[in-house]
Short mmCIF file of N, CA and C in Angstrom, two decimals:
data_model
loop_
_atom_site.label_atom_id
_atom_site.label_comp_id
_atom_site.label_asym_id
_atom_site.label_seq_id
_atom_site.Cartn_x
_atom_site.Cartn_y
_atom_site.Cartn_z
N MET A 1 45.21 5.74 -11.97
CA MET A 1 44.67 6.67 -12.94
C MET A 1 43.17 6.79 -12.71
N MET A 2 42.70 8.02 -12.60
CA MET A 2 41.28 8.25 -12.36
C MET A 2 40.60 8.74 -13.63
N THR A 3 39.39 8.26 -13.82
CA THR A 3 38.60 8.67 -14.97
C THR A 3 38.17 10.12 -14.80
N HIS A 4 38.25 10.89 -15.87
CA HIS A 4 37.87 12.29 -15.83
C HIS A 4 36.39 12.42 -15.47
N PRO A 5 36.03 13.40 -14.64
CA PRO A 5 34.64 13.57 -14.25
C PRO A 5 33.68 13.73 -15.43
N ALA A 6 34.10 14.36 -16.50
CA ALA A 6 33.23 14.52 -17.67
C ALA A 6 32.89 13.16 -18.28
N VAL A 7 33.84 12.26 -18.29
CA VAL A 7 33.60 10.91 -18.81
C VAL A 7 32.62 10.17 -17.91
N LEU A 8 32.82 10.28 -16.60
CA LEU A 8 31.90 9.63 -15.66
C LEU A 8 30.49 10.20 -15.80
N ALA A 9 30.38 11.50 -15.94
CA ALA A 9 29.06 12.12 -16.10
C ALA A 9 28.38 11.60 -17.36
N SER A 10 29.13 11.48 -18.42
CA SER A 10 28.59 10.97 -19.68
C SER A 10 28.14 9.51 -19.53
N LEU A 11 28.95 8.71 -18.85
CA LEU A 11 28.60 7.30 -18.63
C LEU A 11 27.34 7.17 -17.78
N LEU A 12 27.24 7.99 -16.73
CA LEU A 12 26.04 7.95 -15.89
C LEU A 12 24.80 8.33 -16.68
N GLU A 13 24.93 9.35 -17.51
CA GLU A 13 23.81 9.79 -18.35
C GLU A 13 23.41 8.68 -19.31
N GLU A 14 24.39 8.04 -19.91
CA GLU A 14 24.10 6.96 -20.85
C GLU A 14 23.46 5.77 -20.13
N TYR A 15 23.95 5.46 -18.92
CA TYR A 15 23.37 4.37 -18.15
C TYR A 15 21.90 4.64 -17.86
N GLU A 16 21.59 5.86 -17.42
CA GLU A 16 20.21 6.21 -17.11
C GLU A 16 19.32 6.14 -18.34
N MET A 17 19.85 6.57 -19.49
CA MET A 17 19.09 6.50 -20.73
C MET A 17 18.84 5.04 -21.12
N GLU A 18 19.87 4.21 -21.03
CA GLU A 18 19.72 2.79 -21.37
C GLU A 18 18.75 2.11 -20.41
N TRP A 19 18.79 2.50 -19.14
CA TRP A 19 17.90 1.92 -18.14
C TRP A 19 16.44 2.21 -18.51
N GLU A 20 16.18 3.43 -18.95
CA GLU A 20 14.82 3.79 -19.37
C GLU A 20 14.39 3.02 -20.62
N LEU A 21 15.30 2.87 -21.56
CA LEU A 21 14.99 2.10 -22.77
C LEU A 21 14.74 0.64 -22.43
N ARG A 22 15.54 0.11 -21.52
CA ARG A 22 15.39 -1.29 -21.12
C ARG A 22 14.05 -1.51 -20.43
N ALA A 23 13.63 -0.53 -19.64
CA ALA A 23 12.35 -0.64 -18.95
C ALA A 23 11.20 -0.70 -19.95
N ALA A 24 11.38 -0.07 -21.11
CA ALA A 24 10.35 -0.08 -22.15
C ALA A 24 10.26 -1.44 -22.83
N GLY A 25 11.32 -2.21 -22.79
CA GLY A 25 11.34 -3.54 -23.40
C GLY A 25 12.76 -4.02 -23.60
N PRO A 26 13.05 -5.26 -23.22
CA PRO A 26 14.43 -5.78 -23.30
C PRO A 26 14.83 -6.19 -24.72
N HIS A 27 15.05 -5.23 -25.59
CA HIS A 27 15.47 -5.51 -26.95
C HIS A 27 16.94 -5.87 -26.98
N GLY A 28 17.34 -6.68 -27.95
CA GLY A 28 18.72 -7.15 -28.08
C GLY A 28 19.77 -6.04 -28.08
N PRO A 29 19.67 -5.06 -28.99
CA PRO A 29 20.68 -4.00 -29.03
C PRO A 29 20.72 -3.17 -27.75
N VAL A 30 19.56 -2.92 -27.17
CA VAL A 30 19.51 -2.15 -25.93
C VAL A 30 20.19 -2.92 -24.81
N ARG A 31 19.95 -4.22 -24.77
CA ARG A 31 20.56 -5.07 -23.74
C ARG A 31 22.08 -5.05 -23.87
N GLN A 32 22.58 -5.16 -25.08
CA GLN A 32 24.03 -5.16 -25.30
C GLN A 32 24.62 -3.81 -24.94
N GLN A 33 23.95 -2.73 -25.31
CA GLN A 33 24.44 -1.39 -24.97
C GLN A 33 24.47 -1.20 -23.46
N MET A 34 23.46 -1.71 -22.77
CA MET A 34 23.42 -1.61 -21.31
C MET A 34 24.58 -2.39 -20.71
N GLU A 35 24.83 -3.58 -21.20
CA GLU A 35 25.95 -4.37 -20.70
C GLU A 35 27.28 -3.65 -20.93
N ASP A 36 27.42 -3.00 -22.07
CA ASP A 36 28.64 -2.25 -22.38
C ASP A 36 28.83 -1.08 -21.43
N VAL A 37 27.76 -0.35 -21.16
CA VAL A 37 27.84 0.80 -20.26
C VAL A 37 28.15 0.33 -18.84
N VAL A 38 27.49 -0.73 -18.40
CA VAL A 38 27.75 -1.27 -17.06
C VAL A 38 29.21 -1.69 -16.94
N TYR A 39 29.71 -2.39 -17.93
CA TYR A 39 31.11 -2.82 -17.92
C TYR A 39 32.06 -1.61 -17.84
N THR A 40 31.80 -0.60 -18.67
CA THR A 40 32.66 0.58 -18.71
C THR A 40 32.61 1.35 -17.40
N LEU A 41 31.43 1.47 -16.81
CA LEU A 41 31.33 2.13 -15.51
C LEU A 41 32.11 1.37 -14.44
N CYS A 42 32.00 0.06 -14.45
CA CYS A 42 32.73 -0.75 -13.47
C CYS A 42 34.25 -0.59 -13.65
N VAL A 43 34.72 -0.67 -14.86
CA VAL A 43 36.15 -0.52 -15.12
C VAL A 43 36.61 0.89 -14.75
N SER A 44 35.82 1.88 -15.11
CA SER A 44 36.18 3.27 -14.86
C SER A 44 36.25 3.61 -13.38
N THR A 45 35.48 2.90 -12.58
CA THR A 45 35.43 3.19 -11.14
C THR A 45 36.18 2.16 -10.31
N GLY A 46 36.70 1.13 -10.95
CA GLY A 46 37.44 0.10 -10.21
C GLY A 46 36.56 -0.76 -9.34
N THR A 47 35.33 -0.97 -9.78
CA THR A 47 34.37 -1.78 -9.03
C THR A 47 33.99 -3.01 -9.83
N ARG A 48 33.22 -3.90 -9.18
CA ARG A 48 32.85 -5.15 -9.84
C ARG A 48 31.36 -5.30 -10.10
N ASP A 49 30.54 -4.39 -9.56
CA ASP A 49 29.11 -4.47 -9.84
C ASP A 49 28.55 -3.07 -10.05
N ILE A 50 27.41 -3.00 -10.70
CA ILE A 50 26.87 -1.71 -11.12
C ILE A 50 26.49 -0.84 -9.93
N ASP A 51 25.97 -1.43 -8.87
CA ASP A 51 25.59 -0.61 -7.72
C ASP A 51 26.80 0.11 -7.13
N ALA A 52 27.89 -0.61 -6.96
CA ALA A 52 29.12 0.01 -6.45
C ALA A 52 29.68 1.02 -7.44
N ALA A 53 29.56 0.73 -8.72
CA ALA A 53 30.06 1.65 -9.75
C ALA A 53 29.27 2.95 -9.75
N LEU A 54 27.96 2.86 -9.60
CA LEU A 54 27.14 4.07 -9.57
C LEU A 54 27.47 4.92 -8.35
N VAL A 55 27.64 4.29 -7.20
CA VAL A 55 28.00 5.02 -5.99
C VAL A 55 29.35 5.70 -6.16
N ALA A 56 30.33 4.95 -6.67
CA ALA A 56 31.68 5.49 -6.85
C ALA A 56 31.70 6.64 -7.85
N ALA A 57 30.98 6.49 -8.95
CA ALA A 57 30.95 7.54 -9.97
C ALA A 57 30.28 8.80 -9.43
N ARG A 58 29.17 8.63 -8.75
CA ARG A 58 28.47 9.80 -8.20
C ARG A 58 29.30 10.48 -7.11
N GLU A 59 29.99 9.68 -6.31
CA GLU A 59 30.87 10.25 -5.29
C GLU A 59 32.01 11.03 -5.94
N ARG A 60 32.60 10.47 -6.97
CA ARG A 60 33.69 11.14 -7.69
C ARG A 60 33.21 12.45 -8.30
N LEU A 61 32.03 12.43 -8.87
CA LEU A 61 31.49 13.66 -9.46
C LEU A 61 31.18 14.70 -8.39
N GLY A 62 30.79 14.24 -7.22
CA GLY A 62 30.49 15.15 -6.13
C GLY A 62 31.72 15.85 -5.58
N THR A 63 32.88 15.23 -5.73
CA THR A 63 34.12 15.84 -5.23
C THR A 63 34.95 16.46 -6.34
N ALA A 64 34.52 16.32 -7.58
CA ALA A 64 35.31 16.84 -8.70
C ALA A 64 35.45 18.35 -8.63
N TRP A 65 34.41 19.05 -8.23
CA TRP A 65 34.47 20.52 -8.15
C TRP A 65 35.52 20.96 -7.14
N LEU A 66 35.67 20.20 -6.04
CA LEU A 66 36.64 20.55 -5.02
C LEU A 66 38.07 20.42 -5.56
N GLU A 67 38.31 19.36 -6.30
CA GLU A 67 39.64 19.16 -6.88
C GLU A 67 39.98 20.25 -7.88
N ASP A 68 38.98 20.68 -8.68
CA ASP A 68 39.20 21.78 -9.63
C ASP A 68 39.54 23.07 -8.89
N ALA A 69 38.84 23.32 -7.79
CA ALA A 69 39.10 24.54 -7.02
C ALA A 69 40.50 24.50 -6.40
N GLU A 70 40.90 23.34 -5.90
CA GLU A 70 42.24 23.21 -5.32
C GLU A 70 43.31 23.40 -6.38
N ALA A 71 43.08 22.86 -7.56
CA ALA A 71 44.05 23.02 -8.65
C ALA A 71 44.15 24.49 -9.06
N ALA A 72 43.02 25.16 -9.12
CA ALA A 72 43.01 26.57 -9.50
C ALA A 72 43.77 27.39 -8.45
N ALA A 73 43.55 27.09 -7.19
CA ALA A 73 44.25 27.82 -6.13
C ALA A 73 45.74 27.52 -6.15
N GLY A 74 46.09 26.30 -6.50
CA GLY A 74 47.49 25.90 -6.51
C GLY A 74 48.30 26.55 -7.61
N ASP A 75 47.66 26.87 -8.74
CA ASP A 75 48.42 27.49 -9.84
C ASP A 75 48.15 28.98 -9.96
N GLY A 76 47.51 29.56 -8.94
CA GLY A 76 47.35 31.00 -8.89
C GLY A 76 46.12 31.55 -9.58
N ARG A 77 45.26 30.70 -10.15
CA ARG A 77 44.05 31.18 -10.79
C ARG A 77 43.03 31.53 -9.73
N ALA A 78 42.20 32.51 -10.00
CA ALA A 78 41.14 32.88 -9.08
C ALA A 78 40.04 31.82 -9.14
N LEU A 79 39.48 31.47 -7.99
CA LEU A 79 38.44 30.46 -7.94
C LEU A 79 37.15 30.92 -8.57
N SER A 80 36.90 32.20 -8.60
CA SER A 80 35.65 32.70 -9.17
C SER A 80 35.68 32.71 -10.70
N GLY A 81 36.85 32.48 -11.26
CA GLY A 81 36.96 32.47 -12.71
C GLY A 81 37.32 33.82 -13.28
N THR A 82 37.53 34.79 -12.42
CA THR A 82 37.91 36.11 -12.90
C THR A 82 39.35 36.38 -12.52
N ALA A 83 40.02 37.14 -13.32
CA ALA A 83 41.41 37.48 -13.04
C ALA A 83 41.46 38.58 -12.00
N GLU A 84 42.45 38.51 -11.15
CA GLU A 84 42.61 39.55 -10.13
C GLU A 84 43.71 40.49 -10.50
#
């Protein structure tokens, strides 16, 4: 089962936001939120560390548009989003 690209995009955005907050100061709640996001990214990407999770998530997001286009072509929808 693969995590939906929208979920991965949201997790990456949250990770980047938490990273910036953490850089401002390692507060308890921020630290816990960062740990939660790191854990969720790792689980969502099937990896064991944040570096691998970030690479996997970004790679998945980079190919998500291709999968959407293939699905659209497979069910007869126009790729441009307009009906023919």
